[in-house]
Short mmCIF file of C-alpha atoms and ligand atoms in Angstrom, two decimals:
data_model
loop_
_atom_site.label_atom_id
_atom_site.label_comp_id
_atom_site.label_asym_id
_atom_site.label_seq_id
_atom_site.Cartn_x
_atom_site.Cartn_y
_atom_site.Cartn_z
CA UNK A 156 0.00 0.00 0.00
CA UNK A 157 1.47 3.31 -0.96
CA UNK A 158 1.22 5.22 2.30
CA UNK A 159 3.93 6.19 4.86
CA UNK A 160 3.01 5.80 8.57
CA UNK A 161 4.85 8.46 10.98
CA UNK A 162 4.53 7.21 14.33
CA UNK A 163 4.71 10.22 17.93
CA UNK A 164 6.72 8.35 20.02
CA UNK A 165 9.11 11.77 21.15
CA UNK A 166 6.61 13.14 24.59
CA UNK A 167 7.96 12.75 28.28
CA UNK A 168 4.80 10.89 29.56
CA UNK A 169 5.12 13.08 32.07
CA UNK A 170 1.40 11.83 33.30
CA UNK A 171 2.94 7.78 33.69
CA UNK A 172 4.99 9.51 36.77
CA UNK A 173 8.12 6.81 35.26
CA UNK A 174 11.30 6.87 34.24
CA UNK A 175 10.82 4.18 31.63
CA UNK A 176 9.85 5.85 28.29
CA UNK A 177 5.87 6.29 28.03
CA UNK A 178 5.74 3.77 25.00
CA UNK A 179 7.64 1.64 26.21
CA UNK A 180 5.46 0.59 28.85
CA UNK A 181 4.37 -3.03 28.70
CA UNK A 182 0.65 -3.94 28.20
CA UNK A 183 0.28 -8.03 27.72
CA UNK A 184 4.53 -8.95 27.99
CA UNK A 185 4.89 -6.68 24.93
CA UNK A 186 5.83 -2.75 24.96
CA UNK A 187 3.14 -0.06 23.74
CA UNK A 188 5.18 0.99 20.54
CA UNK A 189 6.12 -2.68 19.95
CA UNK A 190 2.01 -3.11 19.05
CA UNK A 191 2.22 0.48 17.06
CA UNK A 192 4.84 -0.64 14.71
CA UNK A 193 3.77 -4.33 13.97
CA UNK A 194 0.16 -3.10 12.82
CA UNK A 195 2.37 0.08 10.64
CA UNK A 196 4.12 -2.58 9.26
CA UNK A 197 0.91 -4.73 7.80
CA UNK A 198 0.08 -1.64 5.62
CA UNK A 199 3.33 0.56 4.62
CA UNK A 200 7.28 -0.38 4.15
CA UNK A 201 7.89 3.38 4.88
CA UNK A 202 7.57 3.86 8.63
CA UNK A 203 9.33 6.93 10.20
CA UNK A 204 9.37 6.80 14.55
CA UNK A 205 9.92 10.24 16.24
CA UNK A 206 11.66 9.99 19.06
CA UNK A 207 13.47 12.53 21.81
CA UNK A 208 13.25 11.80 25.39
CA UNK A 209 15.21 8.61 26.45
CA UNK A 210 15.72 8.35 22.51
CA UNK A 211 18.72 6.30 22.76
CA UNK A 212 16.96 3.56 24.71
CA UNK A 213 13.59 3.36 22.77
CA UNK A 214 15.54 3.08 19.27
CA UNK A 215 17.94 0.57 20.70
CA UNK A 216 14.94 -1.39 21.66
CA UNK A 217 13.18 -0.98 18.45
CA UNK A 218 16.39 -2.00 17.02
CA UNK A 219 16.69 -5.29 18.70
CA UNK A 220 12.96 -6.31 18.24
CA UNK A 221 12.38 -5.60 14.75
CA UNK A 222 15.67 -6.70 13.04
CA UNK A 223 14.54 -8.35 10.42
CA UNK A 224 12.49 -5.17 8.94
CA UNK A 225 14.61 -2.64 10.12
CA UNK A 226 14.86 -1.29 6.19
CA UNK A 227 11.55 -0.19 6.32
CA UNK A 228 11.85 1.78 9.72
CA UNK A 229 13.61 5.02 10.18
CA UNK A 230 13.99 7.24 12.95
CA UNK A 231 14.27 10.72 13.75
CA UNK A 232 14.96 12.93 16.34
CA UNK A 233 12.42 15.53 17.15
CA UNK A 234 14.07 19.42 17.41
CA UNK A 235 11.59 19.43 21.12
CA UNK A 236 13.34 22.45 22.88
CA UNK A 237 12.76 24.57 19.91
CA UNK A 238 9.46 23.16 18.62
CA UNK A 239 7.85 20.86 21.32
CA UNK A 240 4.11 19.12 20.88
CA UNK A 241 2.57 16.89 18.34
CA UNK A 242 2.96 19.18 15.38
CA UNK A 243 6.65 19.85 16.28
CA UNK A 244 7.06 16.38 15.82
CA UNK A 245 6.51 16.41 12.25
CA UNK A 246 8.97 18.55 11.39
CA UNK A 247 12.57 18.02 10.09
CA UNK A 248 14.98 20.49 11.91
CA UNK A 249 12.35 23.61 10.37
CA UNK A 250 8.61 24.67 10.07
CA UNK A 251 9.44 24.42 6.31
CA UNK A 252 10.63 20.94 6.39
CA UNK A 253 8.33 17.93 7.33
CA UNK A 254 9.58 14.85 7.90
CA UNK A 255 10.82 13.38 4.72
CA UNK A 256 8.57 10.33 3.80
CA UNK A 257 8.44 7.79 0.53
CA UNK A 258 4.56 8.34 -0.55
CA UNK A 259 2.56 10.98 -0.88
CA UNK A 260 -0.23 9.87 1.70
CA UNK A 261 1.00 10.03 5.60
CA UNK A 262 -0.75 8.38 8.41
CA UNK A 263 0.24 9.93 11.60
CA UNK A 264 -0.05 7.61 14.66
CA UNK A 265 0.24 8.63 18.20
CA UNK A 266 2.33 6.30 20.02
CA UNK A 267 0.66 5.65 22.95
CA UNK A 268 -2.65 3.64 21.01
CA UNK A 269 -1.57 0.17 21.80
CA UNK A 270 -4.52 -1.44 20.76
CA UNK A 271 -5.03 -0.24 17.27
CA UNK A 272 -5.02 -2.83 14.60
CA UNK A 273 -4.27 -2.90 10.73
CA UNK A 274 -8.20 -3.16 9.73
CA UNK A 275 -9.18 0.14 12.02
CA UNK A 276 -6.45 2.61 10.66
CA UNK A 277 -7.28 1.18 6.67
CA UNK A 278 -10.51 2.91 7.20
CA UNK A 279 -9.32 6.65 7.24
CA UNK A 280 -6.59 5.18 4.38
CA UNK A 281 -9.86 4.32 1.57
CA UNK A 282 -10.76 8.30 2.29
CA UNK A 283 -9.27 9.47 -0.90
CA UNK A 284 -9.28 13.16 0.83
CA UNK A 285 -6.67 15.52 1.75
CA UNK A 286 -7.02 14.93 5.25
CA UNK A 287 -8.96 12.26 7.00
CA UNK A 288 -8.99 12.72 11.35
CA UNK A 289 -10.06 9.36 13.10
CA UNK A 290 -12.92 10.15 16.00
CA UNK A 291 -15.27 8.63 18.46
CA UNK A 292 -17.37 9.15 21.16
CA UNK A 293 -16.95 8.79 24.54
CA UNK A 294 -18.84 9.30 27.61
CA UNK A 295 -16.19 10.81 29.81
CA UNK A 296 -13.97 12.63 27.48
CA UNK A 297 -11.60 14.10 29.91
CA UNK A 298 -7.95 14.37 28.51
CA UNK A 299 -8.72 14.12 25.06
CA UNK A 300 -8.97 16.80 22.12
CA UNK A 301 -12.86 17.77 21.33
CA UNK A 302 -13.54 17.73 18.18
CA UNK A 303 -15.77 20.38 16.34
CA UNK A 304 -17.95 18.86 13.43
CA UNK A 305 -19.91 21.05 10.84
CA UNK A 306 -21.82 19.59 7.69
CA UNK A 307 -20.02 16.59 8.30
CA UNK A 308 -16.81 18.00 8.37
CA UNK A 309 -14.31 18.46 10.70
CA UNK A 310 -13.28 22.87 11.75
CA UNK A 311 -11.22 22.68 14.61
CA UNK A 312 -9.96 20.06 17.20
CA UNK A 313 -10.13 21.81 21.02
CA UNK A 314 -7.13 20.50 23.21
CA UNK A 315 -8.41 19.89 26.87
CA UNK A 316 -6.04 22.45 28.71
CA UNK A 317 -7.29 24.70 26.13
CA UNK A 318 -11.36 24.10 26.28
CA UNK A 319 -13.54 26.41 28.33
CA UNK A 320 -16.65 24.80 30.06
CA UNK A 321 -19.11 24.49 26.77
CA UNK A 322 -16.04 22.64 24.32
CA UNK A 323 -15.20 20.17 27.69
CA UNK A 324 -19.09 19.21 27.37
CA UNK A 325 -18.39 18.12 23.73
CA UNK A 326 -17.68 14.09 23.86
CA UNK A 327 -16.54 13.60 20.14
CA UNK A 328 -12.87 13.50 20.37
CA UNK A 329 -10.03 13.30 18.24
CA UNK A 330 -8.84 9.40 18.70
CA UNK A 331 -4.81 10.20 17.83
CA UNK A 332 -4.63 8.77 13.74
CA UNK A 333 -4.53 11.12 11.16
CA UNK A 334 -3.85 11.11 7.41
CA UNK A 335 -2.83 14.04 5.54
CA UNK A 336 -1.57 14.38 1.41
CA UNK A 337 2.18 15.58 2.28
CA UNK A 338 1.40 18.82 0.33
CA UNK A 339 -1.25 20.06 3.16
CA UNK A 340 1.61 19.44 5.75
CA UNK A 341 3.60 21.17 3.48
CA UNK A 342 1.93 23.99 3.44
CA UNK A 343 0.23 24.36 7.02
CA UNK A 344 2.85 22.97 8.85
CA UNK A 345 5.00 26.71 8.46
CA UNK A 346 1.68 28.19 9.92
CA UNK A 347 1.46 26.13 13.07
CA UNK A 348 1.65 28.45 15.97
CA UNK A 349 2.33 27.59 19.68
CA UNK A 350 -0.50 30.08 20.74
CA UNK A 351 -2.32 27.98 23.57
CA UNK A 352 -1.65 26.51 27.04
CA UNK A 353 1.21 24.25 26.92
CA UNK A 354 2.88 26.49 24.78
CA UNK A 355 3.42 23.58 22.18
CA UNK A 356 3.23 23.53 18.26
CA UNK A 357 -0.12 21.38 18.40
CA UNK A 358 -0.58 18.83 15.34
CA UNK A 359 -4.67 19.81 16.13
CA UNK A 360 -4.07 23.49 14.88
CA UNK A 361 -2.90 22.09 11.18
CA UNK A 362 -6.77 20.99 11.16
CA UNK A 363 -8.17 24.27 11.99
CA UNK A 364 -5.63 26.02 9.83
CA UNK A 365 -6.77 23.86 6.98
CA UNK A 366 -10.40 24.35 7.44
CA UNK A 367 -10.60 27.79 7.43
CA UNK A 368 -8.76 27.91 4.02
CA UNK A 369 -11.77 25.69 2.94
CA UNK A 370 -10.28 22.16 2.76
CA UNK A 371 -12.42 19.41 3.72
CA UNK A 372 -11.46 17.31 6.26
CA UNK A 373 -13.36 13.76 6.51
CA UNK A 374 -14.13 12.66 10.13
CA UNK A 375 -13.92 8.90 10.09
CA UNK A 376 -15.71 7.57 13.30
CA UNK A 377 -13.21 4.77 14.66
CA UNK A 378 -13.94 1.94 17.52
CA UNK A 379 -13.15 3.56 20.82
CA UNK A 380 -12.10 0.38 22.22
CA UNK A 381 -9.19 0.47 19.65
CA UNK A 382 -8.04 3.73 20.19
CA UNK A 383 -7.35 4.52 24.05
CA UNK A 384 -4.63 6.75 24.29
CA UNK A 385 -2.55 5.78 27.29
CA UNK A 386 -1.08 8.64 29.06
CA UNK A 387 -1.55 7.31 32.61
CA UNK A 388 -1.02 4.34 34.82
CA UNK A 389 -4.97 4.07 35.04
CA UNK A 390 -5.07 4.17 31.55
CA UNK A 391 -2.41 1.57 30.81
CA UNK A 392 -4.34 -1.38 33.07
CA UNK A 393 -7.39 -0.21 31.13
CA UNK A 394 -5.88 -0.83 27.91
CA UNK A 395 -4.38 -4.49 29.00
CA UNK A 396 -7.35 -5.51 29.98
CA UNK A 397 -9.14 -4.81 26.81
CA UNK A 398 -6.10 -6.48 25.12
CA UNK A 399 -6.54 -9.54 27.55
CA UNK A 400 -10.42 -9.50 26.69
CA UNK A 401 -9.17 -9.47 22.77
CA UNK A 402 -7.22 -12.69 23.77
CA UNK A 403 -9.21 -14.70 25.88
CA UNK A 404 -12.06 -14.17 23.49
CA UNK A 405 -9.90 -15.16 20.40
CA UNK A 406 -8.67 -18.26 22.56
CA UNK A 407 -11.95 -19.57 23.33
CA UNK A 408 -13.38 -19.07 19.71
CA UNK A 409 -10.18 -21.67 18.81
CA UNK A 410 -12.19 -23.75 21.16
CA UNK A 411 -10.26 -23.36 24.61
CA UNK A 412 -12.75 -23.55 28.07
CA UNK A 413 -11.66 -20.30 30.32
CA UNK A 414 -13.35 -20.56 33.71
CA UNK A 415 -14.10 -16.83 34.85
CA UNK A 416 -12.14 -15.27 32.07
CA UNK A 417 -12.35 -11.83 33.51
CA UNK A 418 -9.58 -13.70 35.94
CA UNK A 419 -6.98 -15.44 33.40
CA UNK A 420 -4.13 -13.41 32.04
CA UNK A 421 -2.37 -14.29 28.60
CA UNK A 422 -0.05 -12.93 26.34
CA UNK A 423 -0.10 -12.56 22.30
CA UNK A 424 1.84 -15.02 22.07
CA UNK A 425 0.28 -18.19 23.94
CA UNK A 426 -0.22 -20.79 21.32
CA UNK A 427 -3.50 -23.10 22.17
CA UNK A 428 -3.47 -26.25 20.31
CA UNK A 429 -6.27 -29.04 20.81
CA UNK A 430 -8.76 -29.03 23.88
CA UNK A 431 -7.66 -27.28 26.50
CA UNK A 432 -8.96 -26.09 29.46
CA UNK A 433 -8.09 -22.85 32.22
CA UNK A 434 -9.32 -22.44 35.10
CA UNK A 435 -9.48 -19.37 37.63
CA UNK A 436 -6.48 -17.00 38.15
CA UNK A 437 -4.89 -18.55 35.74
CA UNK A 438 -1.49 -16.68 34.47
CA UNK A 439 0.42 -17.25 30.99
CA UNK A 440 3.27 -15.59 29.38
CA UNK A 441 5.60 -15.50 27.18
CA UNK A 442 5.94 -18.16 23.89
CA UNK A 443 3.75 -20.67 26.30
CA UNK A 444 2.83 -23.67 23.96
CA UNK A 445 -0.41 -25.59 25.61
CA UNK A 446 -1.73 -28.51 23.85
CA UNK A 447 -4.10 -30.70 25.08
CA UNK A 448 -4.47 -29.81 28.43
CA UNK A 449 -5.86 -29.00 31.70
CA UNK A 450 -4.58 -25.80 33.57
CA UNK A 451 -5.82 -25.68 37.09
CA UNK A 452 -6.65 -22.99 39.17
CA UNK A 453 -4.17 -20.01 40.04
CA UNK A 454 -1.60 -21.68 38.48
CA UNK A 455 1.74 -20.09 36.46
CA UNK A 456 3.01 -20.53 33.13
CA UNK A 457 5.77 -19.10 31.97
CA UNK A 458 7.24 -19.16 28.62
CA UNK A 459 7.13 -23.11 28.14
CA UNK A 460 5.58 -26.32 25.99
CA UNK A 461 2.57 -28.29 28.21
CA UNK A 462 1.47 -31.13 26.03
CA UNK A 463 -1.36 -33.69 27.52
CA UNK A 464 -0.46 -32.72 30.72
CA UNK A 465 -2.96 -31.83 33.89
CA UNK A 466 -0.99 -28.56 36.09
CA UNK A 467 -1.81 -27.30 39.20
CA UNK A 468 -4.20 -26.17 40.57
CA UNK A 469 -1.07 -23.21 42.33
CA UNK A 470 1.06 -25.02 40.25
CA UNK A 471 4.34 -22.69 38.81
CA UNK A 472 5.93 -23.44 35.90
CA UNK A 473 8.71 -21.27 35.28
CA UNK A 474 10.82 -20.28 31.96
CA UNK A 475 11.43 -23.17 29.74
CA UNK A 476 10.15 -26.45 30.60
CA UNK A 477 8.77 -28.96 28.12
CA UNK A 478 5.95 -31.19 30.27
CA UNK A 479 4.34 -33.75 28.43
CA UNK A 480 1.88 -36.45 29.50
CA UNK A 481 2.12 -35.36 32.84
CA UNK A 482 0.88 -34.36 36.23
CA UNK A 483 2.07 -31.86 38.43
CA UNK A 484 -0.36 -30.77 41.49
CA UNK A 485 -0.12 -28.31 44.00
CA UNK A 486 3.03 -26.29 45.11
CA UNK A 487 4.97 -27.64 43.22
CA UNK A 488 7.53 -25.50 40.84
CA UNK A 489 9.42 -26.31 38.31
CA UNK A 490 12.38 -25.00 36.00
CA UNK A 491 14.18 -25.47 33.12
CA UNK A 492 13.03 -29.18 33.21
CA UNK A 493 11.86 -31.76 30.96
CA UNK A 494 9.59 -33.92 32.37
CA UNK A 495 7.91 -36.76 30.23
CA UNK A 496 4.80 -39.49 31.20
CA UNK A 497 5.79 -38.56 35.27
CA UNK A 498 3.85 -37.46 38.49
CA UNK A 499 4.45 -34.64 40.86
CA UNK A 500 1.73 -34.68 42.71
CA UNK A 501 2.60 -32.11 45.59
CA UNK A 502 5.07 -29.53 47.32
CA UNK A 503 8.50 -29.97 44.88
CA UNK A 504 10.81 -27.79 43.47
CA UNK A 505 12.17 -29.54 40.21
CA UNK A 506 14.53 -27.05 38.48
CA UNK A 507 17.36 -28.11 35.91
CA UNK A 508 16.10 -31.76 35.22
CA UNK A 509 14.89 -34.68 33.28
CA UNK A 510 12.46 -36.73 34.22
CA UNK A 511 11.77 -39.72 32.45
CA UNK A 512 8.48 -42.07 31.82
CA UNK A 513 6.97 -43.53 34.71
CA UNK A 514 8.79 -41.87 37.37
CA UNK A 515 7.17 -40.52 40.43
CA UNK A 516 8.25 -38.01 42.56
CA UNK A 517 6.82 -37.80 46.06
CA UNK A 518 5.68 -34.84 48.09
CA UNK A 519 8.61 -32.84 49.16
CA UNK A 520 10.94 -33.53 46.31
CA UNK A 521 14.33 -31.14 46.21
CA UNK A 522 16.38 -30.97 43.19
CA UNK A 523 19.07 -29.12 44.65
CA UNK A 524 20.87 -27.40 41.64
CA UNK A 525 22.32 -24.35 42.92
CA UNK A 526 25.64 -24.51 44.76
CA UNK A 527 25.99 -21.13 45.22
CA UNK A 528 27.90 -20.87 42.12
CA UNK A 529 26.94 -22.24 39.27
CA UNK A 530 23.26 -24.17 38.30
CA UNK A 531 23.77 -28.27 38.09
CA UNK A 532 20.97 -30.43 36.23
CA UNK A 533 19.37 -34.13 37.30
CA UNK A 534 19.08 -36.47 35.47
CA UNK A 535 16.49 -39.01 36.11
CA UNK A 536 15.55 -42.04 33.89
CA UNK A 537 12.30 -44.29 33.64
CA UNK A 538 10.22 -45.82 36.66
CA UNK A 539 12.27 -44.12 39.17
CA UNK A 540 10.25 -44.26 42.38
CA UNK A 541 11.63 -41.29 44.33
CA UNK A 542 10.30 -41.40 47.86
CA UNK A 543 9.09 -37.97 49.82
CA UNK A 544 11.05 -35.77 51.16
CA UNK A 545 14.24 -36.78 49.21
CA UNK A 546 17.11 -34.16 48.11
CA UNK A 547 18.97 -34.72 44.95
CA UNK A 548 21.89 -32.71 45.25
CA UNK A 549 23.12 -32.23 41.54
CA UNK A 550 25.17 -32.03 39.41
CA UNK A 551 23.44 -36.53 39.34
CA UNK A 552 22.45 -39.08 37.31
CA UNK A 553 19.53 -41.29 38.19
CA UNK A 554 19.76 -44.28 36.09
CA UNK A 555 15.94 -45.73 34.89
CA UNK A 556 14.16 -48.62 38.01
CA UNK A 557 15.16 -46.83 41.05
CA UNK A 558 13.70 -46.84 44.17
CA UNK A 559 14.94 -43.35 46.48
CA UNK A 560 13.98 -44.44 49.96
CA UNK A 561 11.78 -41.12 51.49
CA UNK A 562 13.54 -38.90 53.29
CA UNK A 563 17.20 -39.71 51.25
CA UNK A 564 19.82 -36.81 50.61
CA UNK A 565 20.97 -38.07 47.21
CA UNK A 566 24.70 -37.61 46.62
CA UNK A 567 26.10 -40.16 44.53
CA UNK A 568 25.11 -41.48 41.18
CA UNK A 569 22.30 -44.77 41.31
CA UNK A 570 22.39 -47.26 38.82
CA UNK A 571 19.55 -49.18 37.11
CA UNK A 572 17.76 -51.70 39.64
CA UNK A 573 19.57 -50.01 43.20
CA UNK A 574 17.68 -49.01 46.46
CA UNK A 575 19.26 -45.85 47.34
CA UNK A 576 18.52 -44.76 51.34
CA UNK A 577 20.34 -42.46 53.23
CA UNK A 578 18.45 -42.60 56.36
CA UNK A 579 19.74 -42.96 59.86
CA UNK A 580 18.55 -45.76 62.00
CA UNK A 581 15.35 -45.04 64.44
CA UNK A 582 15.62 -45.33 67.78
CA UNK A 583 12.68 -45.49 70.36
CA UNK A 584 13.37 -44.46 73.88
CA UNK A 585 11.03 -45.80 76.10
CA UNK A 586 9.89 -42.83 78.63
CA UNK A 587 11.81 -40.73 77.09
CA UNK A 588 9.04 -38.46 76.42
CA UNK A 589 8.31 -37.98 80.22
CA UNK A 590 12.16 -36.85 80.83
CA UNK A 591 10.95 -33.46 78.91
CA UNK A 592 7.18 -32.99 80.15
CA UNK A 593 4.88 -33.83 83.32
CA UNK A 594 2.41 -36.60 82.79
CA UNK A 595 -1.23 -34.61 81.62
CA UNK A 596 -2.53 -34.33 84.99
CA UNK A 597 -6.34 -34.07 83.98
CA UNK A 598 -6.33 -37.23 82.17
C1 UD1 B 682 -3.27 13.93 21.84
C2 UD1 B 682 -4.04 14.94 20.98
C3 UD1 B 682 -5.51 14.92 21.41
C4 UD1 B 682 -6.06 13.52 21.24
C5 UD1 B 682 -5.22 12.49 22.03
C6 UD1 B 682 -5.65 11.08 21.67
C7 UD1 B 682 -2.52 16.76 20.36
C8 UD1 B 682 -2.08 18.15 20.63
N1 UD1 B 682 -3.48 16.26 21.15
O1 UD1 B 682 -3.35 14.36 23.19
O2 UD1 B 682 -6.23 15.84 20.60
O3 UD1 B 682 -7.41 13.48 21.67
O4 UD1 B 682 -3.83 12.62 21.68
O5 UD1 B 682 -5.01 10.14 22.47
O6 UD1 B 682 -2.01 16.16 19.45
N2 UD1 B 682 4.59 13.44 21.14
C9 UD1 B 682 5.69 13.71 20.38
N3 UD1 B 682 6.31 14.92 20.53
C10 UD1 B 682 5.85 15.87 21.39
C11 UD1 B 682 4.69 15.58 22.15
C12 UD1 B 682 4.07 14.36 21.99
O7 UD1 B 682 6.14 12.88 19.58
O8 UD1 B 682 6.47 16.94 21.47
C13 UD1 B 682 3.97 12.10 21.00
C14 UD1 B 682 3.83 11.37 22.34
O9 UD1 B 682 4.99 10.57 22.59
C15 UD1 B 682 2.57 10.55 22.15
C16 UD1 B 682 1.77 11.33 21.09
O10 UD1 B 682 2.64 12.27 20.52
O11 UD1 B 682 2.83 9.25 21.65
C17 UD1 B 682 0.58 12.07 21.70
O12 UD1 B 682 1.07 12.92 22.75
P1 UD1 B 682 0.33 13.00 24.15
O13 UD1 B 682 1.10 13.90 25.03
O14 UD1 B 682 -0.02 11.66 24.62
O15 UD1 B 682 -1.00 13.77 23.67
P2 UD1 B 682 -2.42 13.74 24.36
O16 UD1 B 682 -2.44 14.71 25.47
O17 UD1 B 682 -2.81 12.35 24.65
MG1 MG B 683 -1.78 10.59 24.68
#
């Protein structure tokens, strides 16, 4: 498609109260202007970022995440201490110059929209006009721009600092996507003035600018819910959890059963393969692969494969683990591990290992792979019977038809068919109670 896509990523987000970057922020595992770019990229191979506070860190981090299509993105630095605001941002080092772009249609993206996607912004792109403003309407309008419509076209876009009573009752507002023919910034941008309350050279004012000179400008009435603009900390946890509503529902229309999905978080890029099932509290991340299985209750996920496997429920599966034809119950966490046709029923920590077919490990289980140095891995083969309470102290190599006697500190290596028990001999001292406490007098 022959359209360039500028994308405002230069403000302080001074309202996030942060030193991390405003667009930078995370909303589902994945950063605000990570979501911006992706959808740019669906419809243009000419995207321009504009970028000045914290600069260096937001490009290096666009840098790093989009490799692959870094030929299609360029950045610039905004000139903010001489020309700050939305319409500064447009401009290369002077009024005279905007920023240089490959087509002759430019759709202008706030950064801070994480939820737009590649069919909402299209629709202003079919408007064959000179200058097409997204909109909607919104019960409590607070923060945004109000928007001023006349014979269906758009005269002037109010900014809220600049608004008296009557303009803050207006609830059309200007959703934060523009496009504009790159002659009309061409010639309005020169005019832009910084004649309001924040003393800023306001994108908004190109709008009025144009209107009075008679061009038309085509309002193009966009879905709210895909437009928030984030500036806040309230405002980012409302966009996630539309974003998480967007997931869950596209999750259970692939056929997945969510139990209270208002309570399950995911991220964009959980994979659901087969039946599966989620129950309550539920929390996913990362490149989670589930495939036919059963999550339960309050359990966590992160960034790992669970293939006909039952979890939890307050089960925690940390950062790459492949589980497959499995069961792991309550309190029991996991890491790094490979565990294959075994049970874990309850209360184990099972990090660095492999655990083979058949094996079952008994409530209390330590894998102790840390020796305050470096991280050691188990190994444990098939139909090992590893009693409760046992400690494998790794780096150790469990060879397949093993019996671990409860309550063993595993040291050494066990071969195929041993015993292994490492407990000391019981002794029952008769009375010996009674040398410590009186007899129970009332009894
Ligand atoms: C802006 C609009 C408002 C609209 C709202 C929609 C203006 C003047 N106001 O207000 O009409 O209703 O978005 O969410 O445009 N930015 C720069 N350089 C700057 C200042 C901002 O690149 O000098 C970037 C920011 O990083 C941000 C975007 O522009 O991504 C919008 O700026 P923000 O401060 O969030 O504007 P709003 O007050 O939300
Ligand atoms: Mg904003």
């Amino acid at each position: 498609m022959s359209v360039s896509v500028v994308i405002l990523a230069a403000g302080a987000g001074t309202r996030m109260k942060s030193t991390l970057p405003k667009v930078l922020h995370k909303i589902c595992g994945k950063e605000m202007l990570f979501y911006s770019i992706q959808e740019a990229l669906k419809i243009s191979d000419d995207i321009h970022i504009i970028l000045f506070f914290e600069h260096k860190r937001i490009q290096d981090y666009v840098q790093n995440t989009f490799k692959n299509q870094l030929k299609h993105i360029h950045f610039h630095i905004q000139n903010h201490s001489k020309y700050p605001g939305t319409g500064g941002a447009l401009i290369k080092d002077d009024l005279q110059n905007p920023i240089p772009t490959k087509y002759e249609q430019i759709l202008i993206l706030n950064g801070d929209m994480p939820l737009i996607t590649k069919e909402q912004i299209e629709q202003l792109i079919v408007h064959k006009t000179l200058i097409a403003i997204g909109i909607f309407e919104i019960s409590n309008p607070n923060g945004y721009g109000r928007v001023i419509i006349k014979d269906n076209q758009v005269k002037q876009i109010i900014e809220e600092k600049d608004a008296n009573i009557d303009i803050k009752s207006i609830k059309t507002v200007n959703a934060g996507v523009y496009l504009f023919e790159k002659k009309v910034l061409q010639s309005y941008l020169p005019k832009v003035k910084n004649h309001n309350a924040q003393k800023e050279y306001y994108l908004t004012d190109l709008i009025q600018l144009a209107a009075n000179d008679g061009i038309g400008i085509t309002p193009v009435f966009v879905d709210r819910e895909n437009f928030i603009g984030v500036n806040s900390k309230l405002e980012l946890s409302i966009a996630q959890d539309l974003m998480l509503d967007r997931l869950r529902t596209r999750a259970m229309q692939q056929g997945v059963i969510i139990h209270l999905p208002h309570t399950v978080y995911l991220e964009s890029d959980v994979i659901f393969e087969g039946e599966c099932e989620i129950e309550q509290g539920v929390f996913i991340n990362g490149e989670t692969k589930i495939i036919n299985s059963h999550i339960k209750a309050h359990s966590v996920i992160e960034n790992s494969t669970i293939k006909n496997s039952k979890i939890g429920p307050m089960a925690h599966v940390r950062t790459n683990c492949y589980i497959d034809d499995t069961h792991i119950g309550n309190f029991v966490e996991l890491k790094a591990s490979e565990l294959r046709g075994v049970k874990a029923g309850h209360l184990s920590y099972l990090g660095d290992c492999a655990i083979d077919k058949g094996s079952n490990v008994g409530a209390g289980v330590i894998t102790c792979n840390y020796d305050g140095k470096t991280k050691h891995r188990t190994i444990i083969g098939k139909n090992v019977f590893i009693g409760s309470d046992s400690q494998l102290i790794a780096p150790i190599q469990i060879q397949s038809n093993v019996l671990i006697g409860s309550g063993t500190t595993v040291t050494k290596n066990a071969k195929e068919g041993d015993l292994v028990i490492s407990r000391t001999k019981q002794e029952n001292k008769t009375g010996g109670f009674y040398r410590f406490f009186k007899p129970n007098q009332s009894k």
